[in-house]
Amino acid sequence: GVELIGKDISLREIEGGMSDRTFGTIPRAMLTLLQITTLDSWSALARPIMEERPHYAIFFLTFICVSAVALMNLITAVIVEKSLHDAHNDR
């Protein structure tokens, strides 16, 4: 995200430098990607960037799909592990 969006000079002019505030450094990009992973107002972050550079939609949609599947797998693994632990203790 930092290399793709943060370094794009033409995006620094949209929304008062929003791309620099959200993807300008690695910690900012990590926080922004966490916000996108949790789907917390992700469209407000991505829409201005995608309007300027429509092909960046591929980055955002791929990231959302991959992170959503990873998050679902993580939650499922925790639930299954807890269930197996409880079942073992019930014996």
mmCIF file of N, CA and C in Angstrom:
data_model
loop_
_atom_site.group_PDB
_atom_site.id
_atom_site.type_symbol
_atom_site.label_atom_id
_atom_site.label_comp_id
_atom_site.label_asym_id
_atom_site.label_seq_id
_atom_site.Cartn_x
_atom_site.Cartn_y
_atom_site.Cartn_z
ATOM 1 N N GLY A 1 0.806 -1.188 0.000
ATOM 2 C CA GLY A 1 0.000 0.000 0.000
ATOM 3 C C GLY A 1 0.853 1.257 0.000
ATOM 4 N N VAL A 2 1.967 1.229 0.750
ATOM 5 C CA VAL A 2 2.833 2.408 0.811
ATOM 6 C C VAL A 2 3.452 2.662 -0.552
ATOM 7 N N GLU A 3 3.961 1.618 -1.189
ATOM 8 C CA GLU A 3 4.602 1.777 -2.493
ATOM 9 C C GLU A 3 3.589 2.115 -3.575
ATOM 10 N N LEU A 4 2.429 1.488 -3.530
ATOM 11 C CA LEU A 4 1.437 1.665 -4.575
ATOM 12 C C LEU A 4 0.693 2.989 -4.445
ATOM 13 N N ILE A 5 0.186 3.281 -3.276
ATOM 14 C CA ILE A 5 -0.676 4.448 -3.083
ATOM 15 C C ILE A 5 0.083 5.609 -2.452
ATOM 16 N N GLY A 6 0.876 5.333 -1.428
ATOM 17 C CA GLY A 6 1.565 6.399 -0.707
ATOM 18 C C GLY A 6 2.575 7.155 -1.542
ATOM 19 N N LYS A 7 3.178 6.500 -2.510
ATOM 20 C CA LYS A 7 4.203 7.143 -3.335
ATOM 21 C C LYS A 7 3.651 7.734 -4.627
ATOM 22 N N ASP A 8 2.348 7.584 -4.874
ATOM 23 C CA ASP A 8 1.727 8.128 -6.082
ATOM 24 C C ASP A 8 1.506 9.629 -5.894
ATOM 25 N N ILE A 9 2.295 10.416 -6.586
ATOM 26 C CA ILE A 9 2.282 11.872 -6.393
ATOM 27 C C ILE A 9 0.928 12.484 -6.737
ATOM 28 N N SER A 10 0.267 11.983 -7.754
ATOM 29 C CA SER A 10 -1.008 12.574 -8.160
ATOM 30 C C SER A 10 -2.104 12.351 -7.121
ATOM 31 N N LEU A 11 -1.975 11.323 -6.282
ATOM 32 C CA LEU A 11 -2.986 11.059 -5.259
ATOM 33 C C LEU A 11 -2.825 11.959 -4.038
ATOM 34 N N ARG A 12 -1.709 12.596 -3.892
ATOM 35 C CA ARG A 12 -1.493 13.456 -2.717
ATOM 36 C C ARG A 12 -2.368 14.689 -2.737
ATOM 37 N N GLU A 13 -2.912 15.019 -3.897
ATOM 38 C CA GLU A 13 -3.726 16.220 -4.024
ATOM 39 C C GLU A 13 -5.199 15.972 -3.732
ATOM 40 N N ILE A 14 -5.639 14.727 -3.672
ATOM 41 C CA ILE A 14 -7.063 14.455 -3.446
ATOM 42 C C ILE A 14 -7.373 14.474 -1.953
ATOM 43 N N GLU A 15 -8.557 14.950 -1.644
ATOM 44 C CA GLU A 15 -9.059 14.967 -0.262
ATOM 45 C C GLU A 15 -8.057 15.573 0.717
ATOM 46 N N GLY A 16 -7.377 16.614 0.322
ATOM 47 C CA GLY A 16 -6.438 17.289 1.222
ATOM 48 C C GLY A 16 -5.256 16.436 1.637
ATOM 49 N N GLY A 17 -4.749 15.627 0.746
ATOM 50 C CA GLY A 17 -3.598 14.786 1.063
ATOM 51 C C GLY A 17 -3.959 13.531 1.814
ATOM 52 N N MET A 18 -5.174 13.029 1.607
ATOM 53 C CA MET A 18 -5.648 11.855 2.336
ATOM 54 C C MET A 18 -4.777 10.640 2.092
ATOM 55 N N SER A 19 -4.306 10.450 0.863
ATOM 56 C CA SER A 19 -3.503 9.252 0.587
ATOM 57 C C SER A 19 -2.187 9.283 1.364
ATOM 58 N N ASP A 20 -1.637 10.461 1.558
ATOM 59 C CA ASP A 20 -0.404 10.569 2.345
ATOM 60 C C ASP A 20 -0.678 10.322 3.824
ATOM 61 N N ARG A 21 -1.832 10.783 4.318
ATOM 62 C CA ARG A 21 -2.201 10.557 5.723
ATOM 63 C C ARG A 21 -2.522 9.095 5.998
ATOM 64 N N THR A 22 -3.044 8.380 4.997
ATOM 65 C CA THR A 22 -3.460 7.001 5.236
ATOM 66 C C THR A 22 -2.434 5.965 4.792
ATOM 67 N N PHE A 23 -1.640 6.264 3.771
ATOM 68 C CA PHE A 23 -0.672 5.305 3.253
ATOM 69 C C PHE A 23 0.734 5.886 3.143
ATOM 70 N N GLY A 24 1.002 7.006 3.785
ATOM 71 C CA GLY A 24 2.284 7.684 3.639
ATOM 72 C C GLY A 24 3.460 6.958 4.267
ATOM 73 N N THR A 25 3.224 6.278 5.371
ATOM 74 C CA THR A 25 4.283 5.530 6.053
ATOM 75 C C THR A 25 3.770 4.116 6.338
ATOM 76 N N ILE A 26 4.671 3.244 6.720
ATOM 77 C CA ILE A 26 4.274 1.861 6.996
ATOM 78 C C ILE A 26 3.309 1.769 8.187
ATOM 79 N N PRO A 27 3.552 2.459 9.309
ATOM 80 C CA PRO A 27 2.572 2.382 10.404
ATOM 81 C C PRO A 27 1.194 2.932 10.009
ATOM 82 N N ARG A 28 1.165 4.019 9.240
ATOM 83 C CA ARG A 28 -0.121 4.559 8.782
ATOM 84 C C ARG A 28 -0.821 3.572 7.858
ATOM 85 N N ALA A 29 -0.059 2.944 6.965
ATOM 86 C CA ALA A 29 -0.649 1.973 6.047
ATOM 87 C C ALA A 29 -1.173 0.760 6.810
ATOM 88 N N MET A 30 -0.436 0.316 7.833
ATOM 89 C CA MET A 30 -0.888 -0.823 8.632
ATOM 90 C C MET A 30 -2.191 -0.505 9.351
ATOM 91 N N LEU A 31 -2.286 0.682 9.914
ATOM 92 C CA LEU A 31 -3.515 1.090 10.588
ATOM 93 C C LEU A 31 -4.670 1.200 9.599
ATOM 94 N N THR A 32 -4.398 1.748 8.432
ATOM 95 C CA THR A 32 -5.428 1.870 7.405
ATOM 96 C C THR A 32 -5.889 0.497 6.927
ATOM 97 N N LEU A 33 -4.955 -0.424 6.715
ATOM 98 C CA LEU A 33 -5.329 -1.763 6.272
ATOM 99 C C LEU A 33 -6.090 -2.522 7.360
ATOM 100 N N LEU A 34 -5.770 -2.271 8.626
ATOM 101 C CA LEU A 34 -6.561 -2.854 9.710
ATOM 102 C C LEU A 34 -7.985 -2.312 9.672
ATOM 103 N N GLN A 35 -8.111 -1.026 9.427
ATOM 104 C CA GLN A 35 -9.440 -0.419 9.313
ATOM 105 C C GLN A 35 -10.202 -1.023 8.136
ATOM 106 N N ILE A 36 -9.528 -1.262 7.034
ATOM 107 C CA ILE A 36 -10.176 -1.875 5.872
ATOM 108 C C ILE A 36 -10.542 -3.323 6.170
ATOM 109 N N THR A 37 -9.682 -4.046 6.891
ATOM 110 C CA THR A 37 -9.963 -5.442 7.241
ATOM 111 C C THR A 37 -11.230 -5.556 8.073
ATOM 112 N N THR A 38 -11.414 -4.632 9.006
ATOM 113 C CA THR A 38 -12.607 -4.660 9.849
ATOM 114 C C THR A 38 -13.807 -3.999 9.181
ATOM 115 N N LEU A 39 -13.620 -3.526 7.951
ATOM 116 C CA LEU A 39 -14.658 -2.872 7.153
ATOM 117 C C LEU A 39 -15.219 -1.626 7.837
ATOM 118 N N ASP A 40 -14.389 -0.964 8.612
ATOM 119 C CA ASP A 40 -14.770 0.251 9.318
ATOM 120 C C ASP A 40 -14.578 1.455 8.403
ATOM 121 N N SER A 41 -15.642 1.875 7.755
ATOM 122 C CA SER A 41 -15.631 3.024 6.843
ATOM 123 C C SER A 41 -14.568 2.893 5.759
ATOM 124 N N TRP A 42 -14.385 1.677 5.269
ATOM 125 C CA TRP A 42 -13.347 1.453 4.268
ATOM 126 C C TRP A 42 -13.653 2.169 2.969
ATOM 127 N N SER A 43 -14.941 2.338 2.660
ATOM 128 C CA SER A 43 -15.276 3.004 1.394
ATOM 129 C C SER A 43 -14.896 4.483 1.423
ATOM 130 N N ALA A 44 -14.942 5.096 2.605
ATOM 131 C CA ALA A 44 -14.528 6.507 2.709
ATOM 132 C C ALA A 44 -13.030 6.655 2.451
ATOM 133 N N LEU A 45 -12.268 5.612 2.729
ATOM 134 C CA LEU A 45 -10.832 5.635 2.444
ATOM 135 C C LEU A 45 -10.538 5.296 0.991
ATOM 136 N N ALA A 46 -11.218 4.286 0.489
ATOM 137 C CA ALA A 46 -10.885 3.765 -0.832
ATOM 138 C C ALA A 46 -11.541 4.523 -1.981
ATOM 139 N N ARG A 47 -12.738 5.034 -1.767
ATOM 140 C CA ARG A 47 -13.475 5.658 -2.880
ATOM 141 C C ARG A 47 -12.729 6.817 -3.530
ATOM 142 N N PRO A 48 -12.209 7.792 -2.773
ATOM 143 C CA PRO A 48 -11.487 8.887 -3.447
ATOM 144 C C PRO A 48 -10.263 8.401 -4.226
ATOM 145 N N ILE A 49 -9.593 7.389 -3.701
ATOM 146 C CA ILE A 49 -8.422 6.849 -4.389
ATOM 147 C C ILE A 49 -8.854 6.114 -5.646
ATOM 148 N N MET A 50 -9.924 5.326 -5.555
ATOM 149 C CA MET A 50 -10.394 4.582 -6.715
ATOM 150 C C MET A 50 -10.998 5.493 -7.779
ATOM 151 N N GLU A 51 -11.552 6.629 -7.377
ATOM 152 C CA GLU A 51 -12.070 7.572 -8.368
ATOM 153 C C GLU A 51 -10.931 8.182 -9.179
ATOM 154 N N GLU A 52 -9.807 8.425 -8.531
ATOM 155 C CA GLU A 52 -8.639 8.984 -9.218
ATOM 156 C C GLU A 52 -7.903 7.916 -10.027
ATOM 157 N N ARG A 53 -7.773 6.731 -9.448
ATOM 158 C CA ARG A 53 -7.071 5.611 -10.093
ATOM 159 C C ARG A 53 -7.963 4.358 -10.013
ATOM 160 N N PRO A 54 -8.862 4.161 -10.986
ATOM 161 C CA PRO A 54 -9.813 3.039 -10.922
ATOM 162 C C PRO A 54 -9.153 1.661 -10.808
ATOM 163 N N HIS A 55 -7.961 1.488 -11.358
ATOM 164 C CA HIS A 55 -7.327 0.171 -11.279
ATOM 165 C C HIS A 55 -6.853 -0.176 -9.869
ATOM 166 N N TYR A 56 -6.819 0.776 -8.943
ATOM 167 C CA TYR A 56 -6.476 0.469 -7.552
ATOM 168 C C TYR A 56 -7.598 -0.295 -6.853
ATOM 169 N N ALA A 57 -8.754 -0.362 -7.492
ATOM 170 C CA ALA A 57 -9.847 -1.160 -6.930
ATOM 171 C C ALA A 57 -9.433 -2.616 -6.814
ATOM 172 N N ILE A 58 -8.594 -3.080 -7.733
ATOM 173 C CA ILE A 58 -8.103 -4.461 -7.672
ATOM 174 C C ILE A 58 -7.344 -4.690 -6.371
ATOM 175 N N PHE A 59 -6.507 -3.730 -5.972
ATOM 176 C CA PHE A 59 -5.754 -3.839 -4.715
ATOM 177 C C PHE A 59 -6.701 -3.921 -3.527
ATOM 178 N N PHE A 60 -7.660 -2.992 -3.454
ATOM 179 C CA PHE A 60 -8.558 -2.955 -2.302
ATOM 180 C C PHE A 60 -9.443 -4.193 -2.232
ATOM 181 N N LEU A 61 -10.023 -4.600 -3.349
ATOM 182 C CA LEU A 61 -10.920 -5.753 -3.327
ATOM 183 C C LEU A 61 -10.164 -7.052 -3.054
ATOM 184 N N THR A 62 -8.979 -7.191 -3.607
ATOM 185 C CA THR A 62 -8.170 -8.374 -3.306
ATOM 186 C C THR A 62 -7.795 -8.416 -1.833
ATOM 187 N N PHE A 63 -7.388 -7.272 -1.294
ATOM 188 C CA PHE A 63 -7.017 -7.225 0.120
ATOM 189 C C PHE A 63 -8.212 -7.573 1.008
ATOM 190 N N ILE A 64 -9.380 -7.039 0.692
ATOM 191 C CA ILE A 64 -10.567 -7.318 1.504
ATOM 192 C C ILE A 64 -10.911 -8.804 1.446
ATOM 193 N N CYS A 65 -10.882 -9.394 0.256
ATOM 194 C CA CYS A 65 -11.210 -10.822 0.129
ATOM 195 C C CYS A 65 -10.219 -11.696 0.890
ATOM 196 N N VAL A 66 -8.940 -11.437 0.723
ATOM 197 C CA VAL A 66 -7.917 -12.256 1.386
ATOM 198 C C VAL A 66 -7.970 -12.072 2.900
ATOM 199 N N SER A 67 -8.066 -10.830 3.356
ATOM 200 C CA SER A 67 -8.069 -10.601 4.804
ATOM 201 C C SER A 67 -9.353 -11.101 5.450
ATOM 202 N N ALA A 68 -10.474 -11.019 4.749
ATOM 203 C CA ALA A 68 -11.735 -11.521 5.302
ATOM 204 C C ALA A 68 -11.680 -13.040 5.462
ATOM 205 N N VAL A 69 -11.154 -13.729 4.466
ATOM 206 C CA VAL A 69 -11.029 -15.191 4.558
ATOM 207 C C VAL A 69 -10.061 -15.567 5.678
ATOM 208 N N ALA A 70 -8.951 -14.858 5.785
ATOM 209 C CA ALA A 70 -7.982 -15.150 6.848
ATOM 210 C C ALA A 70 -8.599 -14.910 8.220
ATOM 211 N N LEU A 71 -9.341 -13.824 8.375
ATOM 212 C CA LEU A 71 -9.979 -13.526 9.653
ATOM 213 C C LEU A 71 -11.034 -14.570 9.991
ATOM 214 N N MET A 72 -11.828 -14.991 9.006
ATOM 215 C CA MET A 72 -12.829 -16.029 9.251
ATOM 216 C C MET A 72 -12.164 -17.338 9.646
ATOM 217 N N ASN A 73 -11.056 -17.697 8.984
ATOM 218 C CA ASN A 73 -10.341 -18.921 9.342
ATOM 219 C C ASN A 73 -9.781 -18.848 10.748
ATOM 220 N N LEU A 74 -9.275 -17.707 11.128
ATOM 221 C CA LEU A 74 -8.740 -17.534 12.475
ATOM 222 C C LEU A 74 -9.831 -17.682 13.530
ATOM 223 N N ILE A 75 -10.953 -17.055 13.310
ATOM 224 C CA ILE A 75 -12.064 -17.147 14.268
ATOM 225 C C ILE A 75 -12.588 -18.576 14.346
ATOM 226 N N THR A 76 -12.713 -19.230 13.191
ATOM 227 C CA THR A 76 -13.169 -20.620 13.176
ATOM 228 C C THR A 76 -12.190 -21.526 13.917
ATOM 229 N N ALA A 77 -10.904 -21.309 13.722
ATOM 230 C CA ALA A 77 -9.898 -22.118 14.411
ATOM 231 C C ALA A 77 -9.980 -21.952 15.922
ATOM 232 N N VAL A 78 -10.197 -20.751 16.398
ATOM 233 C CA VAL A 78 -10.319 -20.516 17.836
ATOM 234 C C VAL A 78 -11.555 -21.217 18.389
ATOM 235 N N ILE A 79 -12.670 -21.139 17.679
ATOM 236 C CA ILE A 79 -13.904 -21.787 18.133
ATOM 237 C C ILE A 79 -13.740 -23.305 18.158
ATOM 238 N N VAL A 80 -13.152 -23.878 17.102
ATOM 239 C CA VAL A 80 -12.957 -25.325 17.049
ATOM 240 C C VAL A 80 -11.993 -25.780 18.141
ATOM 241 N N GLU A 81 -10.915 -25.040 18.341
ATOM 242 C CA GLU A 81 -9.950 -25.403 19.385
ATOM 243 C C GLU A 81 -10.606 -25.370 20.768
ATOM 244 N N LYS A 82 -11.407 -24.359 21.023
ATOM 245 C CA LYS A 82 -12.108 -24.257 22.305
ATOM 246 C C LYS A 82 -13.093 -25.413 22.471
ATOM 247 N N SER A 83 -13.803 -25.754 21.398
ATOM 248 C CA SER A 83 -14.759 -26.863 21.457
ATOM 249 C C SER A 83 -14.060 -28.193 21.711
ATOM 250 N N LEU A 84 -12.932 -28.416 21.042
ATOM 251 C CA LEU A 84 -12.182 -29.657 21.265
ATOM 252 C C LEU A 84 -11.632 -29.719 22.688
ATOM 253 N N HIS A 85 -11.172 -28.611 23.197
ATOM 254 C CA HIS A 85 -10.665 -28.560 24.569
ATOM 255 C C HIS A 85 -11.784 -28.861 25.569
ATOM 256 N N ASP A 86 -12.940 -28.262 25.368
ATOM 257 C CA ASP A 86 -14.090 -28.512 26.248
ATOM 258 C C ASP A 86 -14.563 -29.961 26.154
ATOM 259 N N ALA A 87 -14.565 -30.527 24.944
ATOM 260 C CA ALA A 87 -14.985 -31.918 24.766
ATOM 261 C C ALA A 87 -14.014 -32.874 25.456
ATOM 262 N N HIS A 88 -12.736 -32.543 25.390
ATOM 263 C CA HIS A 88 -11.730 -33.377 26.060
ATOM 264 C C HIS A 88 -11.890 -33.308 27.575
ATOM 265 N N ASN A 89 -12.214 -32.135 28.107
ATOM 266 C CA ASN A 89 -12.399 -31.987 29.554
ATOM 267 C C ASN A 89 -13.677 -32.632 30.059
ATOM 268 N N ASP A 90 -14.668 -32.816 29.176
ATOM 269 C CA ASP A 90 -15.951 -33.424 29.586
ATOM 270 C C ASP A 90 -15.837 -34.931 29.756
ATOM 271 N N ARG A 91 -14.803 -35.536 29.268
ATOM 272 C CA ARG A 91 -14.680 -37.003 29.356
ATOM 273 C C ARG A 91 -14.427 -37.438 30.734
#
